[in-house]
Amino acid sequence: QTLLTLKQSLSNPTALANWDDRTPPCNENGANWNGVLCHRGKIWGLKLEDMGLQGNIDITILKELREMRTLSLMRNNLEGPMPDLRQLGNGALRSVYLSNNRFSGEIPTDAFDGMTSLRKLLLADNQFNGPIPESLTRLSRLVELRLEGNKFEGQIPDFQQKDLASFNVSNNALFGSIPPALRELDPSSFSGNRDLCGEPLGSPCNSPTPSPSPSPGPSPESSPTPSPIPLPNHPPNPIPSPSHDPHASSHSPPAPPPGNDSAGSGSSNSTLVIASATTVSVVAIAAVVAAIFVIERKRKRERGVSIENPPPLPPPSSNLQKTSGIRESGQCSPSSTEAVVGGKKPEIKLSFVRDDVERFDLHDLLRASAEILGSGCFGSSYKASLSTGAMMVVKRFKQMNNVGREEFQEHMRRLGRLRHPNLLPLVAYYYRKEEKLLVHEFVPKRSLAVNLHGHQALGQPSLDWPSRLKIVKGVAKGLQYLYRELPSLIAPHGHIKSSNVLLNESLEPVLADYGLIPVMNQESAQELMIAYKSPEFLQLGRITKKTDVWSLGVLILEIMTGKFPANFLQQGKKADGDLASWVNSVLANGDNRTEVFDKEMADERNSEGEMVKLLKIGLACCEEEVEKRLDLKEAVEKIEEVKERDGDEDFYSSYASEADLSNIIN
Ligand SMILES: Nc1ncnc2c1ncn2[C@@H]1O[C@H](COP(=O)(O)OP(=O)(O)OP(=O)(O)O)[C@@H](O)[C@H]1O
């Protein structure tokens, strides 16, 4: 009844359609209702994320749920003042996630007094203003506090909690000196504020600390004081830039040394990333635009048309003509269709390999508002939001100029026929001898690399163990499908790495950049593909059917340890220098084996056995001797057997995570 009352209080609870009084919210094995987290028939949490919920939520309705330990309302359109959380869960709430809503106003200074169990509080990207409430400094168990992207003003209170590992107040209107206990944190946690000073920002507080304004002070925009960190444009929400990506090849900042704490390595990368985002973006945008410009000019030259003298406009009726089965060469093709778009510009045709997407051409992409996603080994990728609302990613490949048009088209059609929930489908391509463009749909949660190593800058919680297991299982299924459908390729994926694993809204992984080795220039394939290089590939240039398995193994180790494989591989070709050897050495030290896991995965006491099992599968995939290494089928079977909890069949996957539940059980 409590939940039904809550539902009624919201303006558009369509995602809560199955909340009705005909079925109870919980059953013996879990939940009947969307977003309700149950354990042994009791509600221990609500995970109402991304549900389009609107309105002024009255949280006090929930105080009847006395077992409630976690509440997540992230990424909705909820508004109103900060909910009074003290009344919830019998005062024993562990985690509260309210980020990315429209909550506003000042938070009373004592808002969190008495919430002694609170460990994680995410209020990022709302419209809160006024001072950061002092009562937060009295939460002795706090481990994660995210306040970025609001309008908090004044000085940062004196946080002293020793376990406060994740802390972010960037992009607010704060000023004054950073409290001593926070000086070890990454500078990006403080960027984009009015006038913060001291470590870790490196700007001394030599002038008298500005005192807080009596009433709301000047807005950050009106302040003449530059930000201590030279951040590009002080973005209100730091865009997860490609440079978050540890694999952003030669453009990447130097990686931290092996053995670094994963949280540290993630956040230091985030800082470097944010600081270099503009440079990378500007260069990359210029590169893509220039590329398309050159393509267009060349086509015009080929037709004897100069840029200054455009060709006659096509007839108005040809605004959008679909020609099915015609390739650029004019030959028939049963499986590819092209869009010819008329209008003021001469058409530049993309070759579509799917029938279920609305047609567009390069001009549409150029006209679209674009955001650079990153520059990888091959060129740049950028996201284009088309006027239809569709969001596409265009990736430019330079190292494919040895492949002939026919061969390329044939291969693209082959890739275009692949359909699997764990593969990023190819939408269209563009062929010119010097370079190729591949077009895919945009995947909202970006790459696994960003989520593993740059989640702090994204303002998101780290991936928990159930999510990581789900990702490994999805990757394994996608690979299995590729092996079945592309049997002639020795390495059917050929470029497995965490930036080529994208995550959709439900954290289901989709593999990108697969099956490209046959159309790459040979020398580039050797150098750039297969990011996680197996010993036989590194030493002999040998690709086998188990080369992808090696990369899968390294990916598993990266997911479980939170460490960049590149840090280890940079040490050279020595077998003892890689991530697998490090994991092996830690596991061999029986007492401390949990040290190997990513600290950001949180407390997973009831899953340790299964987590070690997955780690060992990763190691078996990273067996140096090819003969002893698992083959893909074996690896997939073993991965399938891994469960979320020791001795359990199934469990939840959520930001409102298992860790929260293990807290109530113990
Ligand atoms: N379809 C997509 N949706 C969302 N993000 C994407 C998509 N395609 C690529 N990205 C992200 O954009 C960034 C740049 O990708 P890109 O493929 O150009 O380089 P890369 O994966 O870092 O390296 P490489 O060129 O070796 O594949 C990466 O972070 C990648 O995860």
XYZ file of C-alpha atoms and ligand atoms in Angstrom:
697
model
C 0.000 0.000 0.000
C 2.880 2.303 0.788
C 4.353 1.828 -2.649
C 0.995 2.300 -4.331
C 0.614 5.588 -2.515
C 4.065 6.588 -3.722
C 3.105 5.637 -7.268
C -0.022 7.795 -7.099
C 2.021 10.755 -5.955
C 4.119 10.727 -9.158
C 2.989 12.392 -12.369
C 3.945 9.749 -14.930
C 4.612 6.413 -13.293
C 4.239 4.439 -16.535
C 7.337 2.385 -15.732
C 5.574 1.268 -12.568
C 2.656 -0.256 -14.487
C 3.018 -3.603 -12.766
C 2.697 -2.032 -9.334
C -0.890 -2.965 -8.546
C -2.730 -4.563 -5.703
C -3.337 -7.870 -7.479
C 0.203 -9.123 -6.830
C 2.396 -8.450 -3.833
C 5.649 -6.559 -4.516
C 7.814 -9.483 -3.399
C 7.647 -13.200 -3.828
C 9.756 -15.927 -2.264
C 12.505 -15.651 -4.831
C 12.606 -11.953 -5.487
C 10.381 -9.153 -6.691
C 7.185 -9.021 -8.707
C 7.222 -5.261 -9.151
C 9.628 -3.233 -11.270
C 12.389 -1.588 -9.347
C 11.561 -3.183 -6.025
C 14.410 -5.064 -4.343
C 13.240 -7.914 -2.173
C 14.951 -10.361 0.063
C 13.083 -13.155 1.793
C 9.791 -11.467 1.021
C 10.784 -8.087 2.443
C 11.499 -4.870 0.601
C 15.095 -3.851 1.247
C 15.408 -1.295 -1.485
C 13.968 0.622 -4.393
C 15.864 1.020 -7.633
C 13.730 3.364 -9.708
C 16.384 4.482 -12.185
C 15.844 5.840 -15.715
C 12.071 5.528 -15.404
C 11.067 9.001 -16.573
C 9.513 9.669 -13.172
C 8.358 13.233 -12.697
C 6.956 15.302 -9.930
C 7.563 16.211 -6.381
C 8.231 12.964 -4.615
C 7.024 12.626 -1.046
C 9.633 10.330 0.408
C 8.072 10.280 3.843
C 5.459 7.912 2.424
C 8.205 5.298 2.433
C 8.892 5.428 6.118
C 6.632 2.403 6.601
C 9.246 0.317 4.786
C 11.292 -0.345 7.853
C 13.678 -2.806 6.207
C 14.630 -0.380 3.477
C 18.382 0.054 3.167
C 18.895 1.483 -0.279
C 17.045 3.981 -2.418
C 17.929 4.918 -5.966
C 15.965 7.431 -8.030
C 18.786 8.272 -10.428
C 18.206 9.796 -13.844
C 14.563 10.821 -13.574
C 12.914 14.242 -13.654
C 12.054 14.501 -9.999
C 11.947 17.943 -8.484
C 11.387 19.750 -5.242
C 13.591 20.146 -2.196
C 15.961 17.565 -0.800
C 13.820 14.692 0.512
C 13.981 14.171 4.240
C 15.859 10.902 4.355
C 16.229 10.598 8.095
C 12.856 9.017 8.478
C 13.471 6.189 6.058
C 14.439 2.610 6.779
C 14.113 2.986 10.480
C 17.048 5.362 10.322
C 19.318 2.675 8.900
C 19.568 3.664 5.258
C 22.908 2.608 3.713
C 22.845 4.175 0.295
C 20.906 6.923 -1.415
C 21.283 7.726 -5.106
C 19.432 10.827 -6.315
C 21.803 12.012 -9.053
C 20.599 13.417 -12.366
C 17.233 14.788 -11.303
C 15.974 18.314 -10.768
C 16.011 18.502 -7.011
C 16.759 22.030 -5.900
C 17.127 24.468 -3.042
C 19.239 24.544 0.064
C 19.768 21.374 2.040
C 19.297 21.994 5.787
C 22.595 21.794 7.599
C 21.364 18.988 9.878
C 19.714 17.008 7.066
C 21.856 13.933 7.658
C 22.234 13.993 11.415
C 21.585 10.608 12.936
C 21.996 8.696 9.669
C 24.860 6.735 11.117
C 24.574 3.864 8.632
C 24.819 5.984 5.497
C 27.743 4.922 3.337
C 26.970 6.237 -0.122
C 25.224 9.450 -1.053
C 24.930 10.550 -4.667
C 23.310 13.937 -5.267
C 25.240 14.903 -8.407
C 23.736 16.827 -11.291
C 20.776 18.382 -9.573
C 20.170 22.047 -8.788
C 20.957 22.171 -5.096
C 22.377 25.434 -3.826
C 23.511 26.922 -0.554
C 26.272 25.476 1.605
C 27.223 21.824 1.691
C 25.433 20.595 4.837
C 27.737 20.213 7.837
C 25.940 17.073 8.972
C 27.666 15.194 6.144
C 30.930 15.557 8.017
C 29.410 13.646 10.917
C 28.586 10.513 8.922
C 31.367 8.291 10.168
C 30.731 5.432 7.726
C 30.568 7.523 4.562
C 32.642 6.044 1.729
C 31.204 7.801 -1.313
C 29.882 11.342 -1.640
C 29.028 12.829 -5.017
C 27.841 16.436 -5.106
C 29.187 17.562 -8.459
C 27.149 19.473 -11.002
C 25.026 21.462 -8.535
C 25.223 25.065 -7.341
C 26.635 24.491 -3.891
C 28.279 27.614 -2.528
C 30.703 28.537 0.191
C 33.552 26.546 1.643
C 33.902 22.801 1.786
C 33.207 21.687 5.365
C 35.900 19.857 7.240
C 35.391 16.253 6.151
C 37.564 13.929 8.180
C 36.205 10.485 7.386
C 39.087 8.139 6.728
C 37.158 5.836 4.403
C 35.788 8.536 2.162
C 37.387 7.095 -0.971
C 35.089 8.599 -3.556
C 34.386 12.308 -3.223
C 33.454 14.835 -5.865
C 32.319 18.447 -5.572
C 33.364 19.593 -9.040
C 31.310 22.124 -10.975
C 29.719 23.966 -8.110
C 30.331 27.488 -6.810
C 32.632 26.593 -3.943
C 35.600 28.592 -2.779
C 38.273 28.688 -0.098
C 40.813 26.194 0.994
C 40.321 22.454 0.543
C 40.183 20.671 3.922
C 43.362 18.738 4.802
C 41.724 15.289 4.804
C 40.714 15.709 1.162
C 44.075 16.788 -0.167
C 45.077 13.341 -1.324
C 42.138 13.139 -3.686
C 42.265 13.661 -7.383
C 42.150 17.322 -8.506
C 39.233 16.554 -10.823
C 37.081 16.130 -7.705
C 37.349 19.891 -7.201
C 37.510 21.320 -10.706
C 35.068 23.844 -12.133
C 34.451 25.743 -8.896
C 34.501 29.436 -8.185
C 37.733 29.732 -6.293
C 38.991 26.688 -4.469
C 42.639 26.624 -3.544
C 45.303 24.502 -1.909
C 46.219 20.904 -2.578
C 45.490 18.891 -4.655
C 44.812 21.786 -7.020
C 48.305 23.155 -6.725
C 47.107 26.749 -6.386
C 48.278 28.211 -3.084
C 45.788 29.939 -0.808
C 48.033 32.953 -0.395
C 45.390 35.648 -0.350
C 42.996 35.750 2.574
C 40.371 33.108 2.021
C 37.290 34.750 0.679
C 34.607 34.584 3.255
C 31.274 33.076 2.367
C 28.730 35.602 1.213
C 25.983 36.225 3.721
C 23.311 35.479 1.192
C 23.832 33.399 -1.907
C 27.069 34.685 -3.395
C 27.777 35.553 -6.940
C 27.192 32.784 -9.414
C 30.225 31.025 -10.824
C 29.595 32.636 -14.171
C 29.689 36.102 -12.731
C 32.901 35.490 -10.862
C 35.920 37.012 -12.513
C 38.182 34.488 -10.804
C 39.409 31.791 -13.093
C 39.071 28.163 -12.067
C 42.187 26.777 -10.444
C 42.318 24.053 -13.066
C 42.436 25.244 -16.629
C 39.371 23.274 -17.600
C 37.916 23.843 -21.011
C 34.799 25.977 -20.697
C 34.101 24.711 -17.196
C 31.555 22.252 -18.475
C 28.648 21.874 -16.063
C 28.873 18.120 -16.468
C 32.283 16.861 -17.406
C 31.645 15.017 -20.636
C 33.130 11.556 -20.444
C 35.799 12.249 -22.912
C 37.499 9.680 -25.032
C 40.631 10.379 -23.203
C 39.100 8.712 -20.191
C 39.806 5.768 -22.194
C 43.021 4.083 -21.226
C 43.225 2.640 -24.712
C 43.071 5.888 -26.549
C 46.351 4.767 -28.047
C 49.084 7.278 -28.636
C 46.931 10.160 -27.469
C 46.513 8.674 -24.066
C 48.275 10.127 -21.092
C 50.924 7.878 -19.601
C 49.294 5.170 -17.573
C 49.912 4.820 -13.867
C 52.376 2.176 -12.773
C 51.229 -1.377 -12.220
C 50.101 -2.214 -8.737
C 48.538 1.195 -8.226
C 45.272 1.192 -6.478
C 42.592 1.005 -9.100
C 40.609 3.868 -7.682
C 43.663 6.011 -7.832
C 44.533 5.026 -11.316
C 41.004 5.649 -12.489
C 40.791 9.073 -11.011
C 44.214 10.241 -12.069
C 43.358 9.244 -15.578
C 40.118 11.110 -15.315
C 41.972 14.251 -14.409
C 44.401 14.046 -17.236
C 41.517 13.289 -19.473
C 39.417 16.229 -18.506
C 42.385 18.519 -18.761
C 43.198 17.322 -22.270
C 39.655 16.902 -23.490
C 39.452 20.158 -25.359
C 42.685 19.684 -27.218
C 41.752 16.206 -28.294
C 38.238 17.253 -29.196
C 39.254 20.259 -31.232
C 41.882 18.316 -33.138
C 39.553 15.417 -33.700
C 36.614 17.545 -34.807
C 38.868 19.362 -37.200
C 40.147 16.042 -38.527
C 36.711 14.577 -39.124
C 35.290 17.715 -40.651
C 38.372 18.098 -42.824
C 38.085 14.484 -43.906
C 34.502 14.883 -44.953
C 35.300 18.177 -46.637
C 38.094 16.556 -48.633
C 35.839 13.695 -49.617
C 33.173 16.070 -50.759
C 35.606 18.236 -52.711
C 37.119 15.257 -54.409
C 33.743 13.959 -55.479
C 32.886 17.326 -56.904
C 36.187 17.480 -58.743
C 35.487 14.062 -60.162
C 32.233 15.372 -61.535
C 33.905 18.487 -62.845
C 32.172 20.620 -60.242
C 34.094 23.107 -58.159
C 33.177 23.979 -54.617
C 32.492 27.512 -55.749
C 30.163 26.326 -58.497
C 27.837 23.782 -57.013
C 25.908 21.458 -59.275
C 22.313 22.217 -60.167
C 19.847 21.353 -57.449
C 18.041 18.077 -57.815
C 14.317 18.322 -58.417
C 12.366 19.174 -55.256
C 10.586 15.863 -55.340
C 13.858 14.048 -54.766
C 14.176 15.224 -51.226
C 14.493 11.693 -49.985
C 14.646 8.944 -52.520
C 15.347 5.420 -51.516
C 17.015 3.217 -54.053
C 17.141 -0.339 -52.995
C 19.894 -2.642 -54.067
C 22.025 -0.112 -55.921
C 25.634 0.176 -54.928
C 27.851 3.182 -55.506
C 29.452 1.383 -58.406
C 26.025 1.051 -59.904
C 25.991 -2.729 -59.596
C 23.127 -4.564 -57.977
C 23.494 -5.845 -54.508
C 20.848 -7.896 -52.811
C 21.813 -6.986 -49.294
C 22.739 -3.347 -49.321
C 20.587 -0.314 -49.878
C 21.573 3.290 -50.223
C 19.923 6.565 -49.481
C 20.211 9.335 -52.003
C 19.360 12.596 -50.382
C 18.698 15.592 -52.504
C 18.559 19.187 -51.467
C 20.927 22.075 -51.711
C 24.053 19.948 -51.659
C 25.149 17.188 -54.000
C 24.435 13.893 -52.345
C 27.163 11.914 -50.702
C 25.849 8.458 -50.371
C 26.355 6.161 -47.508
C 25.929 2.473 -48.163
C 23.429 1.069 -45.718
C 23.632 -2.527 -44.639
C 20.414 -2.485 -42.650
C 16.876 -1.857 -43.728
C 15.468 -0.982 -40.335
C 17.067 2.453 -39.943
C 15.937 5.690 -41.468
C 18.243 6.802 -44.272
C 20.567 9.789 -43.988
C 23.701 10.883 -45.763
C 26.977 12.547 -44.961
C 25.437 15.993 -45.143
C 22.941 15.015 -42.493
C 25.801 13.902 -40.341
C 27.648 17.148 -40.979
C 24.607 19.204 -40.179
C 23.965 17.278 -37.009
C 25.220 18.510 -33.685
C 28.321 16.491 -33.050
C 30.430 15.474 -30.127
C 33.817 13.893 -30.387
C 33.930 10.570 -28.619
C 37.592 9.952 -29.043
C 40.539 9.251 -31.197
C 41.621 5.669 -31.201
C 44.285 3.828 -33.123
C 42.640 4.382 -36.453
C 41.214 7.872 -36.415
C 38.419 9.673 -34.673
C 34.920 8.697 -33.701
C 32.220 11.240 -33.275
C 28.613 11.170 -32.230
C 26.080 12.907 -34.441
C 22.549 13.664 -33.288
C 20.405 13.645 -36.396
C 17.334 15.800 -36.780
C 15.247 12.609 -36.602
C 16.465 12.128 -33.045
C 18.658 9.175 -33.983
C 22.182 9.279 -32.589
C 24.897 7.815 -34.752
C 28.595 7.280 -34.298
C 30.871 7.774 -37.276
C 34.278 6.194 -37.095
C 36.952 7.053 -39.556
C 39.488 4.427 -40.623
C 42.657 5.448 -42.361
C 44.495 2.157 -42.389
C 42.257 0.378 -44.831
C 43.524 1.729 -48.135
C 44.890 -1.504 -49.523
C 41.527 -3.107 -49.784
C 39.618 -2.878 -53.044
C 36.112 -1.529 -53.240
C 34.496 -4.858 -54.077
C 36.283 -6.705 -51.346
C 35.470 -4.011 -48.822
C 31.813 -3.872 -49.756
C 31.531 -7.614 -49.659
C 33.037 -7.721 -46.203
C 30.833 -4.919 -44.913
C 27.751 -6.717 -46.169
C 28.928 -9.793 -44.373
C 29.346 -7.864 -41.132
C 26.032 -6.131 -41.752
C 24.236 -9.463 -41.743
C 25.367 -10.276 -38.211
C 22.648 -9.939 -35.592
C 23.235 -10.595 -31.925
C 22.262 -8.675 -28.773
C 25.917 -8.501 -27.769
C 27.215 -7.106 -31.061
C 27.082 -3.479 -32.133
C 25.327 -3.663 -35.500
C 26.896 -1.906 -38.461
C 24.434 0.597 -39.918
C 26.247 2.001 -42.937
C 29.654 2.611 -44.418
C 31.354 4.974 -46.780
C 34.082 3.848 -49.148
C 36.845 5.888 -50.662
C 40.234 4.534 -51.483
C 42.064 6.639 -48.911
C 39.685 6.182 -46.063
C 36.552 4.533 -44.911
C 33.804 5.636 -42.573
C 31.758 3.162 -40.578
C 28.470 4.254 -39.018
C 26.957 2.618 -35.949
C 24.261 3.517 -33.492
C 25.345 5.388 -30.384
C 25.398 3.214 -27.261
C 24.310 5.337 -24.293
C 26.480 4.232 -21.432
C 29.675 4.399 -23.432
C 32.491 1.959 -23.080
C 33.396 -0.497 -20.406
C 36.772 1.260 -20.219
C 35.113 4.522 -19.251
C 32.847 2.793 -16.764
C 35.715 0.915 -15.165
C 38.337 3.611 -15.082
C 36.537 6.911 -15.529
C 33.224 6.471 -13.741
C 34.071 9.112 -11.164
C 34.316 11.797 -13.806
C 31.081 10.465 -15.267
C 29.361 11.012 -11.955
C 28.302 7.402 -11.758
C 28.838 4.726 -9.175
C 31.365 2.050 -9.963
C 30.224 -1.195 -11.523
C 29.328 -3.748 -8.915
C 30.142 -7.430 -9.100
C 26.805 -8.576 -10.569
C 27.122 -5.987 -13.332
C 30.684 -7.043 -14.056
C 29.681 -10.691 -14.243
C 26.814 -9.824 -16.568
C 29.237 -7.936 -18.801
C 31.676 -10.855 -18.979
C 28.828 -13.228 -19.819
C 27.542 -10.934 -22.560
C 31.000 -10.524 -24.066
C 31.434 -14.305 -24.058
C 28.108 -14.785 -25.847
C 28.939 -12.154 -28.436
C 32.278 -13.819 -29.103
C 30.723 -17.244 -29.358
C 28.365 -15.899 -32.006
C 31.228 -14.300 -33.936
C 33.134 -17.583 -33.912
C 30.099 -19.356 -35.286
C 29.257 -16.779 -37.943
C 32.746 -15.882 -39.119
C 34.468 -19.288 -39.117
C 36.913 -18.301 -41.834
C 38.474 -15.580 -39.686
C 41.245 -16.794 -37.437
C 40.536 -14.025 -34.945
C 36.828 -13.344 -35.513
C 36.859 -10.313 -33.247
C 40.487 -9.322 -33.509
C 40.352 -6.185 -31.375
C 38.933 -7.063 -27.959
C 39.611 -4.393 -25.375
C 37.520 -2.544 -22.865
C 36.964 0.492 -25.094
C 35.489 -1.833 -27.682
C 32.935 -3.157 -25.221
C 30.056 -0.691 -25.055
C 27.324 -0.769 -22.453
C 23.677 -0.178 -23.139
C 21.185 1.256 -20.643
C 20.798 -2.029 -18.815
C 24.563 -2.549 -18.738
C 24.330 -5.274 -21.341
C 27.622 -5.280 -23.245
C 27.851 -4.884 -27.015
C 31.075 -5.635 -28.840
C 32.402 -3.065 -31.288
C 35.181 -3.049 -33.923
C 34.892 -6.762 -34.618
C 35.829 -8.669 -37.759
C 37.944 -5.903 -39.262
C 41.312 -7.623 -39.687
C 40.562 -8.782 -43.260
C 40.112 -5.201 -44.479
C 42.959 -3.614 -42.524
C 46.339 -2.913 -44.053
C 48.521 -5.809 -42.997
C 51.137 -3.801 -41.138
C 48.453 -1.837 -39.264
C 46.671 -5.017 -38.367
C 49.863 -6.314 -36.794
C 50.560 -3.138 -34.921
C 47.179 -1.758 -33.980
C 44.691 -4.588 -33.847
C 44.484 -7.113 -31.053
C 45.097 -4.579 -28.339
C 45.693 -7.238 -25.727
C 48.405 -9.097 -27.541
C 49.054 -12.747 -26.811
C 52.654 -13.919 -26.406
C 52.601 -15.841 -29.686
C 51.346 -12.742 -31.464
C 53.850 -10.439 -29.804
C 56.834 -12.678 -30.348
C 56.053 -14.447 -33.631
C 53.249 -12.380 -35.138
C 51.210 -15.570 -35.042
C 47.418 -15.369 -34.895
C 45.567 -18.481 -33.834
C 41.990 -19.342 -32.968
C 43.019 -18.742 -29.377
C 44.310 -15.213 -29.913
C 40.885 -13.737 -29.147
C 40.693 -16.018 -26.117
C 43.835 -14.431 -24.726
C 42.298 -10.997 -25.154
C 39.109 -12.191 -23.482
C 41.203 -13.415 -20.557
C 42.954 -10.064 -20.200
C 39.590 -8.313 -20.395
C 38.253 -10.494 -17.564
C 41.300 -9.676 -15.447
C 40.862 -5.976 -16.182
C 37.188 -6.146 -15.198
C 37.930 -7.958 -11.960
C 41.028 -6.019 -10.901
C 40.110 -2.602 -12.283
C 43.649 -2.259 -13.605
C 44.667 -1.196 -17.095
C 46.315 -4.066 -18.926
C 48.355 -1.482 -20.823
C 50.247 -0.673 -17.656
C 51.509 -4.169 -17.542
C 52.034 -4.693 -21.226
C 54.109 -1.551 -21.472
C 56.741 -3.302 -19.495
C 57.698 -5.263 -22.549
C 57.406 -8.744 -23.819
C 58.463 -10.488 -20.655
C 55.932 -13.057 -19.605
C 56.259 -12.042 -15.978
C 55.399 -8.442 -16.753
C 51.755 -8.873 -17.595
C 48.539 -8.494 -15.704
C 47.981 -12.254 -15.609
C 51.314 -12.812 -13.900
C 50.503 -10.185 -11.314
C 47.098 -11.750 -10.613
C 48.721 -15.170 -10.381
C 51.272 -13.925 -7.909
C 48.637 -12.315 -5.677
C 46.404 -15.390 -5.766
C 49.355 -17.562 -4.842
C 49.589 -15.575 -1.646
C 46.530 -17.295 -0.123
C 45.997 -14.864 2.782
C 45.637 -11.769 0.708
C 43.880 -13.004 -2.362
C 41.021 -10.523 -2.096
C 43.635 -7.788 -2.629
C 43.480 -8.608 -6.292
C 39.901 -7.398 -6.739
C 39.007 -3.886 -7.748
C 38.341 -1.993 -4.526
C 35.585 -0.136 -6.324
C 33.604 -3.351 -6.586
C 32.667 -2.844 -2.947
C 32.221 -5.415 -0.253
C 31.240 -8.728 -1.832
C 31.679 -11.140 1.011
C 29.074 -13.599 -0.178
C 30.446 -13.872 -3.671
C 34.156 -14.237 -3.164
C 34.216 -17.891 -4.244
C 32.475 -17.109 -7.528
C 34.643 -14.052 -8.107
C 37.795 -16.127 -7.700
C 36.299 -18.687 -10.067
C 35.905 -16.035 -12.767
C 39.387 -14.741 -12.138
C 40.756 -18.234 -12.657
C 38.887 -18.549 -15.942
C 40.527 -15.276 -16.969
C 43.892 -16.760 -16.061
C 43.175 -19.974 -17.965
C 42.433 -17.819 -21.021
C 45.769 -16.105 -20.489
C 47.766 -19.318 -20.473
C 50.955 -18.498 -22.375
C 51.215 -21.858 -24.102
C 48.599 -21.898 -26.798
C 47.971 -25.634 -26.414
C 47.199 -25.304 -22.726
C 45.019 -22.218 -23.142
C 41.240 -22.738 -23.047
C 39.574 -22.630 -26.404
C 36.643 -20.293 -26.837
C 33.999 -22.958 -26.346
C 35.521 -24.084 -23.066
C 35.915 -20.518 -21.878
C 32.283 -19.664 -22.653
C 31.000 -22.787 -20.910
C 32.995 -22.065 -17.789
C 31.920 -18.427 -17.736
C 28.289 -19.503 -18.001
C 28.682 -21.543 -14.831
C 29.777 -18.622 -12.684
C 27.032 -17.409 -10.346
C 26.518 -14.087 -8.649
C 26.629 -15.474 -5.156
C 28.451 -18.377 -3.647
C 25.984 -21.271 -3.576
C 23.207 -19.208 -5.150
C 21.389 -19.389 -8.441
C 20.611 -15.786 -9.237
C 20.864 -12.355 -7.744
C 20.374 -8.721 -8.477
C 22.364 -6.439 -10.663
C 22.028 -2.874 -9.617
C 23.691 0.224 -8.376
C 21.595 -0.515 -5.356
C 23.895 -3.401 -5.103
C 24.402 -6.670 -3.465
C 26.798 -4.947 -1.129
C 23.865 -3.038 0.256
C 22.003 -6.260 0.862
C 24.915 -8.035 2.457
C 24.941 -5.185 4.910
C 21.420 -5.877 6.042
C 21.917 -9.584 6.268
C 25.041 -9.317 8.363
N 28.771 3.337 -30.998
C 29.343 3.896 -29.949
N 28.607 4.330 -28.914
C 29.184 4.888 -27.822
N 30.517 5.066 -27.678
C 31.310 4.644 -28.695
C 30.776 4.047 -29.854
N 31.810 3.724 -30.668
C 32.928 4.100 -30.034
N 32.645 4.653 -28.845
C 33.589 5.180 -27.867
O 34.257 6.264 -28.464
C 35.618 6.294 -28.090
C 36.485 6.306 -29.341
O 36.266 5.082 -30.027
P 37.208 4.590 -31.179
O 36.644 3.297 -31.661
O 37.438 5.680 -32.149
O 38.601 4.349 -30.481
P 39.062 3.259 -29.473
O 38.021 2.209 -29.292
O 39.519 3.973 -28.252
O 40.333 2.665 -30.169
P 40.432 1.840 -31.518
O 40.520 2.852 -32.578
O 41.642 1.046 -31.322
O 39.183 0.991 -31.611
C 35.839 5.057 -27.227
O 35.741 5.418 -25.877
C 34.701 4.173 -27.590
O 34.377 3.319 -26.533
